[in-house]
Structure formats: C-alpha cells, structure tokens
PDB file of C-alpha atoms in Angstrom:
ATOM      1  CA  UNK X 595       0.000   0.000   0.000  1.00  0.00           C
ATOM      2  CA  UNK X 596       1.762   3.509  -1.058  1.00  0.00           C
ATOM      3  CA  UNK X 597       1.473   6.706   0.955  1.00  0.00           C
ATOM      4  CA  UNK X 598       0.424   9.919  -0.824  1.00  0.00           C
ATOM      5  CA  UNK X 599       3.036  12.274  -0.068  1.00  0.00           C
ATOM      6  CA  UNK X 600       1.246  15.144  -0.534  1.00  0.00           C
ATOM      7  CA  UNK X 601      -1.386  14.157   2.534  1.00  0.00           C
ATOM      8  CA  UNK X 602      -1.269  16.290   5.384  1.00  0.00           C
ATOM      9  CA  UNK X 603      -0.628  14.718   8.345  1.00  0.00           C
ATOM     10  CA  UNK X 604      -1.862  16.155  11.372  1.00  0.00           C
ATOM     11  CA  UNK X 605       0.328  16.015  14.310  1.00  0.00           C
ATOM     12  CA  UNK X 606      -1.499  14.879  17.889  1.00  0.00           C
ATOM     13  CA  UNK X 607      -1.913  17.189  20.205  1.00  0.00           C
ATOM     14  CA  UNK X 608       0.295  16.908  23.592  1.00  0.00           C
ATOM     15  CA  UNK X 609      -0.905  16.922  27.374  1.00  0.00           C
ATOM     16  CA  UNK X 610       1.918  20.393  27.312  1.00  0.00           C
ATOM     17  CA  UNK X 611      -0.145  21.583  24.110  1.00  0.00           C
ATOM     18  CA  UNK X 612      -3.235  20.583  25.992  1.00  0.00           C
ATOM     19  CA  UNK X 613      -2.189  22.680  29.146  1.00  0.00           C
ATOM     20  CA  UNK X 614      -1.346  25.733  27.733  1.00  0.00           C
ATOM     21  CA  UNK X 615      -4.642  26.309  25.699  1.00  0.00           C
ATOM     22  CA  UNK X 616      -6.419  25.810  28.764  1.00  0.00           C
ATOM     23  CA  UNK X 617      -4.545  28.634  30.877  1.00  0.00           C
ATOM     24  CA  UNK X 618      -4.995  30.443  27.950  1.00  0.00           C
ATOM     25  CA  UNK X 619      -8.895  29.836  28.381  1.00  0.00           C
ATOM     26  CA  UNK X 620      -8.495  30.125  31.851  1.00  0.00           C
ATOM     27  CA  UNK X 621      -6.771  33.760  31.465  1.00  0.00           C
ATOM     28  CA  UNK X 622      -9.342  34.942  28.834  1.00  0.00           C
ATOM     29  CA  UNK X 623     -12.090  34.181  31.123  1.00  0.00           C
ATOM     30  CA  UNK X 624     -10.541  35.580  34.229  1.00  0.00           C
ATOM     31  CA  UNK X 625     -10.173  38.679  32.221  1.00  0.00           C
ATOM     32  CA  UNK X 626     -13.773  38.967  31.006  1.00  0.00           C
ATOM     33  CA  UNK X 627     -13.244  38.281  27.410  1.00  0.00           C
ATOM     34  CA  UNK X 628     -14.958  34.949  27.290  1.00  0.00           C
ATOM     35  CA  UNK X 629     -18.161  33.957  29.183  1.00  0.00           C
ATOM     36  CA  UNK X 630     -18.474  30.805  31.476  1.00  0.00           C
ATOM     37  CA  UNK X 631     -20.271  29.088  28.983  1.00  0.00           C
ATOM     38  CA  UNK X 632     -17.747  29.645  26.470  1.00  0.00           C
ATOM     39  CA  UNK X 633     -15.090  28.814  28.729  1.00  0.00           C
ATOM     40  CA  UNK X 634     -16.868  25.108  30.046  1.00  0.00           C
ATOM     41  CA  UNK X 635     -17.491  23.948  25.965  1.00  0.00           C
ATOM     42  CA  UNK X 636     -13.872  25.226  24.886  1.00  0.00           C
ATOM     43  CA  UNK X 637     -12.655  23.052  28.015  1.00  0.00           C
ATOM     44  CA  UNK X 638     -14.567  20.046  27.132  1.00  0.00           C
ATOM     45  CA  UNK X 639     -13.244  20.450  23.586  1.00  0.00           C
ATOM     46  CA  UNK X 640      -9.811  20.823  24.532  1.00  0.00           C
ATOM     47  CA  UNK X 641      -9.925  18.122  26.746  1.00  0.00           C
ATOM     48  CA  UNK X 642     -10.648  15.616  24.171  1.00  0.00           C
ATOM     49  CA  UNK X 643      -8.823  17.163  21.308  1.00  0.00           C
ATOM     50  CA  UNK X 644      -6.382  14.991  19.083  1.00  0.00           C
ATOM     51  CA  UNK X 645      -4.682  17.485  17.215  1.00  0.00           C
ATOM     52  CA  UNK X 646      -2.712  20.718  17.291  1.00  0.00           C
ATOM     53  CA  UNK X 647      -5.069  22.191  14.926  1.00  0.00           C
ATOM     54  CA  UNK X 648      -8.103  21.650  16.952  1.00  0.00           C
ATOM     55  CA  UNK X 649      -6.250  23.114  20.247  1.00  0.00           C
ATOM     56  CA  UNK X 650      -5.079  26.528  17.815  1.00  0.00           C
ATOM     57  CA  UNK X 651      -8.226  26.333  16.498  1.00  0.00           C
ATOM     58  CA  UNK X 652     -10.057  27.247  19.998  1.00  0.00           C
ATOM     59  CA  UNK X 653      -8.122  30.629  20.446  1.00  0.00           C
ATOM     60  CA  UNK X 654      -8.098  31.442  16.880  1.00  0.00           C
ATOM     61  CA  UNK X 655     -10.970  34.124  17.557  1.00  0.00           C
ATOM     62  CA  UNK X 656     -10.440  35.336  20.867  1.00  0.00           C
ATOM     63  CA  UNK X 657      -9.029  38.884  21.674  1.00  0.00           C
ATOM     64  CA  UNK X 658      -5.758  39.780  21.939  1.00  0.00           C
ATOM     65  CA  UNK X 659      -5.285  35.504  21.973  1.00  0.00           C
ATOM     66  CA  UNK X 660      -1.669  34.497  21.047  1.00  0.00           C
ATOM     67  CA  UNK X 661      -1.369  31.004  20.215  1.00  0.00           C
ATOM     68  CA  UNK X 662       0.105  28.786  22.397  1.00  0.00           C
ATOM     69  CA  UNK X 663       4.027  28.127  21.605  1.00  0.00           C
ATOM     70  CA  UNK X 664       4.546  24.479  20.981  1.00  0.00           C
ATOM     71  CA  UNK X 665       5.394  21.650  23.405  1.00  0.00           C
ATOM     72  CA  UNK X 666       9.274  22.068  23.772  1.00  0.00           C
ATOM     73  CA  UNK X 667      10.406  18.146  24.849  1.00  0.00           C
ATOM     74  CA  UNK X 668       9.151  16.941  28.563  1.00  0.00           C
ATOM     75  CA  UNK X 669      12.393  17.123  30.120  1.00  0.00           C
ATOM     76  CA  UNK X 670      11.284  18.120  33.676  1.00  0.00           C
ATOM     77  CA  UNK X 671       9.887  16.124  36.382  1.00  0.00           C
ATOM     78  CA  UNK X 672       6.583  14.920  37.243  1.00  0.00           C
ATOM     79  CA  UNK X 673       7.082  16.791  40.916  1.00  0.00           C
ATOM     80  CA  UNK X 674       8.178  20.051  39.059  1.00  0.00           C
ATOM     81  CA  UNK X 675       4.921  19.688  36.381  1.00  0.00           C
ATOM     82  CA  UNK X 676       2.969  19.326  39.123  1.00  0.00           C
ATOM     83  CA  UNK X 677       4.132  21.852  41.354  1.00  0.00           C
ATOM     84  CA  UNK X 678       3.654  24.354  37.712  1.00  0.00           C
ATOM     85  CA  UNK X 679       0.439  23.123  37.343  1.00  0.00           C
ATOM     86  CA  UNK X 680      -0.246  24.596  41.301  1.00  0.00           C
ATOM     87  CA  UNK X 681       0.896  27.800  40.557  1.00  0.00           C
ATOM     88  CA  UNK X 682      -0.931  28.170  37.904  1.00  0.00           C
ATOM     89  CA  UNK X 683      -4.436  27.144  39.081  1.00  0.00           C
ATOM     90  CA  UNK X 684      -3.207  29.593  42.614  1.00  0.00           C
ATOM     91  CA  UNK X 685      -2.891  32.629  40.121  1.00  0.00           C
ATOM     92  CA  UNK X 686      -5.687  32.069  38.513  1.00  0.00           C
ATOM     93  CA  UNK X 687      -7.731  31.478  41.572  1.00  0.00           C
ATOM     94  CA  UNK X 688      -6.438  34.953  42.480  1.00  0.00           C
ATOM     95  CA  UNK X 689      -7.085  36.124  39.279  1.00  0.00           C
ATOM     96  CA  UNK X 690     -10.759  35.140  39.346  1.00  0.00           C
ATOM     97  CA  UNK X 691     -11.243  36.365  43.229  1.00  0.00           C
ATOM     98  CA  UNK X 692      -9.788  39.643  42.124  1.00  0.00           C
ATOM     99  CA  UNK X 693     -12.411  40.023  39.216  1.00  0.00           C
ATOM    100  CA  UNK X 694     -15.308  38.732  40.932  1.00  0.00           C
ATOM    101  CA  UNK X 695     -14.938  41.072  44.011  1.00  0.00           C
ATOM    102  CA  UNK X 696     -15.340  43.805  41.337  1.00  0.00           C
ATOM    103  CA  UNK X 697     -19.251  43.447  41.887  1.00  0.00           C
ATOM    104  CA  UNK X 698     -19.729  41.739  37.993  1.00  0.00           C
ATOM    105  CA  UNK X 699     -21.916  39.279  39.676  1.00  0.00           C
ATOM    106  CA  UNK X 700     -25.150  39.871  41.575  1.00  0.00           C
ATOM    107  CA  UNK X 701     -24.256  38.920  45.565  1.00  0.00           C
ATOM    108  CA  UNK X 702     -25.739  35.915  46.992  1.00  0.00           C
ATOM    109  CA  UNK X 703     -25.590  36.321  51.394  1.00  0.00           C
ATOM    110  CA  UNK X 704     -25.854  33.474  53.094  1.00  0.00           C
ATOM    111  CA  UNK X 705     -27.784  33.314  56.503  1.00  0.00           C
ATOM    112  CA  UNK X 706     -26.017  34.329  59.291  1.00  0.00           C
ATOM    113  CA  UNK X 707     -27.730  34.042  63.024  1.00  0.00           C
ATOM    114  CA  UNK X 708     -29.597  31.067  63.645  1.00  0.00           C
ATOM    115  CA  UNK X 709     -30.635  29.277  60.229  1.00  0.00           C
ATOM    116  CA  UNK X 710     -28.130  27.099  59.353  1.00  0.00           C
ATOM    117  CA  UNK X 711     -29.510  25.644  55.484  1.00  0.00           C
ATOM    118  CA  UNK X 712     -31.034  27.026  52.291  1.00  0.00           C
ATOM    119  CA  UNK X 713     -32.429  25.596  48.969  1.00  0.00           C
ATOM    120  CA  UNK X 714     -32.085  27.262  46.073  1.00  0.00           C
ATOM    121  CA  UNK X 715     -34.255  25.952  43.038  1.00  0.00           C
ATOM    122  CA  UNK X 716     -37.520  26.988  41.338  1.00  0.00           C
ATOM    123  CA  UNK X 717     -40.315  25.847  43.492  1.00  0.00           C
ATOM    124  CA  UNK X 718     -41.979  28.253  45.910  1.00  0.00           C
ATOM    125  CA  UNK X 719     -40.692  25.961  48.838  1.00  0.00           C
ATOM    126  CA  UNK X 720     -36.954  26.879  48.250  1.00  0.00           C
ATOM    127  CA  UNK X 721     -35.641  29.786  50.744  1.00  0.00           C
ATOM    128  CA  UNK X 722     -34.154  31.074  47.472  1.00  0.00           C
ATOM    129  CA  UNK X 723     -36.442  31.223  44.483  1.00  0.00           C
ATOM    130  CA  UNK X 724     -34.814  31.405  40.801  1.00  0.00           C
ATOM    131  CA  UNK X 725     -37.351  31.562  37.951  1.00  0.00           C
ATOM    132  CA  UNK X 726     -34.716  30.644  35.724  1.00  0.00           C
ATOM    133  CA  UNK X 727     -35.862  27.115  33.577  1.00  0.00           C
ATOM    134  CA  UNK X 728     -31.765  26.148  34.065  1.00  0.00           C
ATOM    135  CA  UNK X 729     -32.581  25.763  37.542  1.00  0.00           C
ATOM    136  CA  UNK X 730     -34.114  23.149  38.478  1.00  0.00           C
ATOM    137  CA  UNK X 731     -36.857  22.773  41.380  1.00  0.00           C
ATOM    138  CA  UNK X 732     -34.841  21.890  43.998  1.00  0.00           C
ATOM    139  CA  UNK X 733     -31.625  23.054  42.550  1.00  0.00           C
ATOM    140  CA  UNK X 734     -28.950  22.873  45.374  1.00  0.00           C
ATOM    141  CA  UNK X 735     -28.639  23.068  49.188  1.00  0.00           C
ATOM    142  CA  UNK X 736     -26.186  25.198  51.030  1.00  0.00           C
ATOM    143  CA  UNK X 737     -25.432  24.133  54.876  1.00  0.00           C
ATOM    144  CA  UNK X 738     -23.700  24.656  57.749  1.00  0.00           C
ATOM    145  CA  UNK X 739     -21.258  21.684  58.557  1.00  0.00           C
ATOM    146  CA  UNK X 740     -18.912  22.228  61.501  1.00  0.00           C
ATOM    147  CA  UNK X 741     -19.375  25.907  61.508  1.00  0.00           C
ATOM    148  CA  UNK X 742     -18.369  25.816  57.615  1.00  0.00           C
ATOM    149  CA  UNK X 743     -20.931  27.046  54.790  1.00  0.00           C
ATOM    150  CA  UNK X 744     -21.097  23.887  52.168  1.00  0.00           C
ATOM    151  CA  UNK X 745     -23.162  23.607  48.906  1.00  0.00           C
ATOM    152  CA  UNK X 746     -24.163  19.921  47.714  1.00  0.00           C
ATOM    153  CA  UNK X 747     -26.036  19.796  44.006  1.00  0.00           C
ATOM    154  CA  UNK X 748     -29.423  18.365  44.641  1.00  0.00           C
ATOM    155  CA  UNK X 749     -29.782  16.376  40.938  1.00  0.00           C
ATOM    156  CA  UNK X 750     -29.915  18.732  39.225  1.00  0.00           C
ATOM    157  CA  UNK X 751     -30.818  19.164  35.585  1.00  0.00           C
ATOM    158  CA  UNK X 752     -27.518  22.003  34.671  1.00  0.00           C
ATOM    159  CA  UNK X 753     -25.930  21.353  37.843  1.00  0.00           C
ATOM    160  CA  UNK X 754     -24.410  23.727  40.089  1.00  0.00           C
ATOM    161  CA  UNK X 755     -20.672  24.864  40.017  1.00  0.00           C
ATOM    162  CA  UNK X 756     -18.559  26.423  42.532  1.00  0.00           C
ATOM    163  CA  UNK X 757     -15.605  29.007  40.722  1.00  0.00           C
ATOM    164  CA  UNK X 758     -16.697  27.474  36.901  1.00  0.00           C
ATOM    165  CA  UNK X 759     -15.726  23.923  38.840  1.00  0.00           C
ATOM    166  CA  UNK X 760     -19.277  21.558  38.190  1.00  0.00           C
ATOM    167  CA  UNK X 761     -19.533  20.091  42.155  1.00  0.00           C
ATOM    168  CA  UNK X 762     -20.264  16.649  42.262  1.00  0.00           C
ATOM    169  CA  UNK X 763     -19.797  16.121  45.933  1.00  0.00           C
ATOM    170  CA  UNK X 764     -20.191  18.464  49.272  1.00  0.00           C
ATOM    171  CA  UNK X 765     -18.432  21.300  48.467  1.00  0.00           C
ATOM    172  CA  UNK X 766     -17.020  24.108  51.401  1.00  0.00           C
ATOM    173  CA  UNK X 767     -17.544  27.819  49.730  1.00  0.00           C
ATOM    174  CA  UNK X 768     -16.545  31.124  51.285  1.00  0.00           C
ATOM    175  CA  UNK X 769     -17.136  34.525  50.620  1.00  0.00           C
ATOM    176  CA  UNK X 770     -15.962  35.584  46.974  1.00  0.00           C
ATOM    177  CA  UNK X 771     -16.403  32.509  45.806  1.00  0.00           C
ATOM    178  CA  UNK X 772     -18.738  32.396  42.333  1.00  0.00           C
ATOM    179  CA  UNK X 773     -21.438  30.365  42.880  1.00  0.00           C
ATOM    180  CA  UNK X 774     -23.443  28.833  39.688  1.00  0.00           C
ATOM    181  CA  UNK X 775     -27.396  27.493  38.984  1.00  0.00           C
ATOM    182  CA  UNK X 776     -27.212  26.485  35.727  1.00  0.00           C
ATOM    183  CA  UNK X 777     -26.925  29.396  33.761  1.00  0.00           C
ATOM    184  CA  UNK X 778     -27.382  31.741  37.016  1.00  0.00           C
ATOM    185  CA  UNK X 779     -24.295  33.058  38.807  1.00  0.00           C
ATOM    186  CA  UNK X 780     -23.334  34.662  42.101  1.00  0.00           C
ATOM    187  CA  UNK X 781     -20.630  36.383  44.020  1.00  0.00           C
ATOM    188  CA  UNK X 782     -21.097  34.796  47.760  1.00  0.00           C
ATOM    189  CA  UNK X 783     -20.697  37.804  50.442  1.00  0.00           C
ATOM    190  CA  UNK X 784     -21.350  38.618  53.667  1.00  0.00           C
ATOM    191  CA  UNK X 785     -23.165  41.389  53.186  1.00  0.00           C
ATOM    192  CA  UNK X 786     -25.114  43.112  50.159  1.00  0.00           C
TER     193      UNK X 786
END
C-alpha cells in the first residue's frame, strides 16, 4: 500500500499543548473576554482534542489571543509539572477572586444568626427562588457543617458549580467565591 506524499498529516496534540490552551482559556475568562459558557465547551473540547489544529483552532478568535508556543520536549519532572500546574491554578484562583470582588456578579448572602440551610431551586418551597428554567426545582442546598458554609447539588438538571468547577460532591464555599445554577451566577458575600 503507497502513501500519498502530498497528505497532510496532522500532528497529535500533547498533554503540554493541551495545558497551555487551557490557561490560555483560563486567562481569557478571568479577564472577562470569554463567558463561562464559552469557557466550560472550549474546556470540554480541549480536553478531548487529538490534534494541534483543533487546540489553535479554539483561540483562533479570541481577543488579543496568542497562540500557544509548541510543546518544547518533557524534560522536567513529574514533581516540578505538578508543582507548575499549582501555581498556575493559585494565580488564577487569584485572578478570578480579584475580578469577581469587582461586583460583575449579583451577591448571593448566606444566613447568618440562627438558620443554618437554604435551597435554592424553582419551586416556591426553596428559601431562594430562581425563575430561571436552568434551575431546576430543587436546585442545590447550602449548609452549615462544623461551623463551615457547604453547597451539595441536589440532581440537578444544569448542575451547580462552585468558581466554573461543576460540584459533584459536598463542596465548602466562602465569601468571593462564584457560585453557579445552571446558567445563574453569584458572588457569595457577607453582606449586600
């Protein structure tokens, strides 16, 4: 069987490649120049890309996006990868606290004296009432768990996210963090 040499060949994508689109997502979001949404598909699409085309081709049209330089060889350790990897989720954390406390987001306070739960979903019996149809009824359920605030995802339909992160588990939350009902956000604080 002959090869046509003029066939491109396109050239898999690597988990370097991989990384730097997403902190390139992950800084265009922080700045406000992509939405959540857009940020959650490009993730999922960059997460399961096989090429380097399909990685360029998710910051092809976003402002003032350079492409990502490629993967120089792995040469450094799996300790020192990781320990990059923590820096870079830390700054962006900061990055995202910093941008949220800038009152973008309506402010969600929880309870403070003796209540120590509340629902959030569409039906009249929550404590907090979205009429939003990405919320489900009973949507999610903040509570008070060794004098912590913690949010657990009740089923539902969009699911609920805690800093663009979809929870799948009890989940502690503080003030500043961005809390999300489906397509709903908030800024938690402690006071309006």
């Amino acid at each position: 069987m002959e090869t046509d040499p003029t066939r491109l060949v396109a050239v898999r994508a690597s988990d370097a490649e991989r990384d730097r689109t997403v902190s390139v997502l992950r800084e265009r979001l922080a700045e406000g120049r992509i939405s959540q949404d857009t940020f959650v598909a490009r993730l999922d699409v960059a997460l399961h890309a096989r090429t380097r085309d399909e990685l360029d081709g998710l910051l092809r049209d976003l402002p003032d996006a350079a492409l990502p330089a490629r993967a120089a060889p792995a040469s450094t350790s799996a300790v020192d990868r990781f320990a990059t990897m923590v820096e870079a989720a830390s700054a962006f954390s900061r990055r995202m606290q910093t941008a949220w406390r800038r009152g973008k987001l309506p402010r969600l306070v929880l309870p403070s004296g003796g209540a120590q739960r509340l629902t959030v979903g569409r039906s009249p019996d929550c404590d907090l009432r979205l009429g939003d149809d990405g919320v489900s009824r009973y949507h999610a359920d903040f509570h008070l768990q060794k004098g912590r605030w913690v949010v657990v995802d009740l089923g539902s339909t969009n699911g609920t996210r805690v800093n663009g992160w979809r929870i799948t588990k009890p989940t502690p939350v503080n003030v500043g963090d961005m809390v999300s009902f489906g397509r709903l956000s908030f800024q938690l604080a402690d006071h309006l």
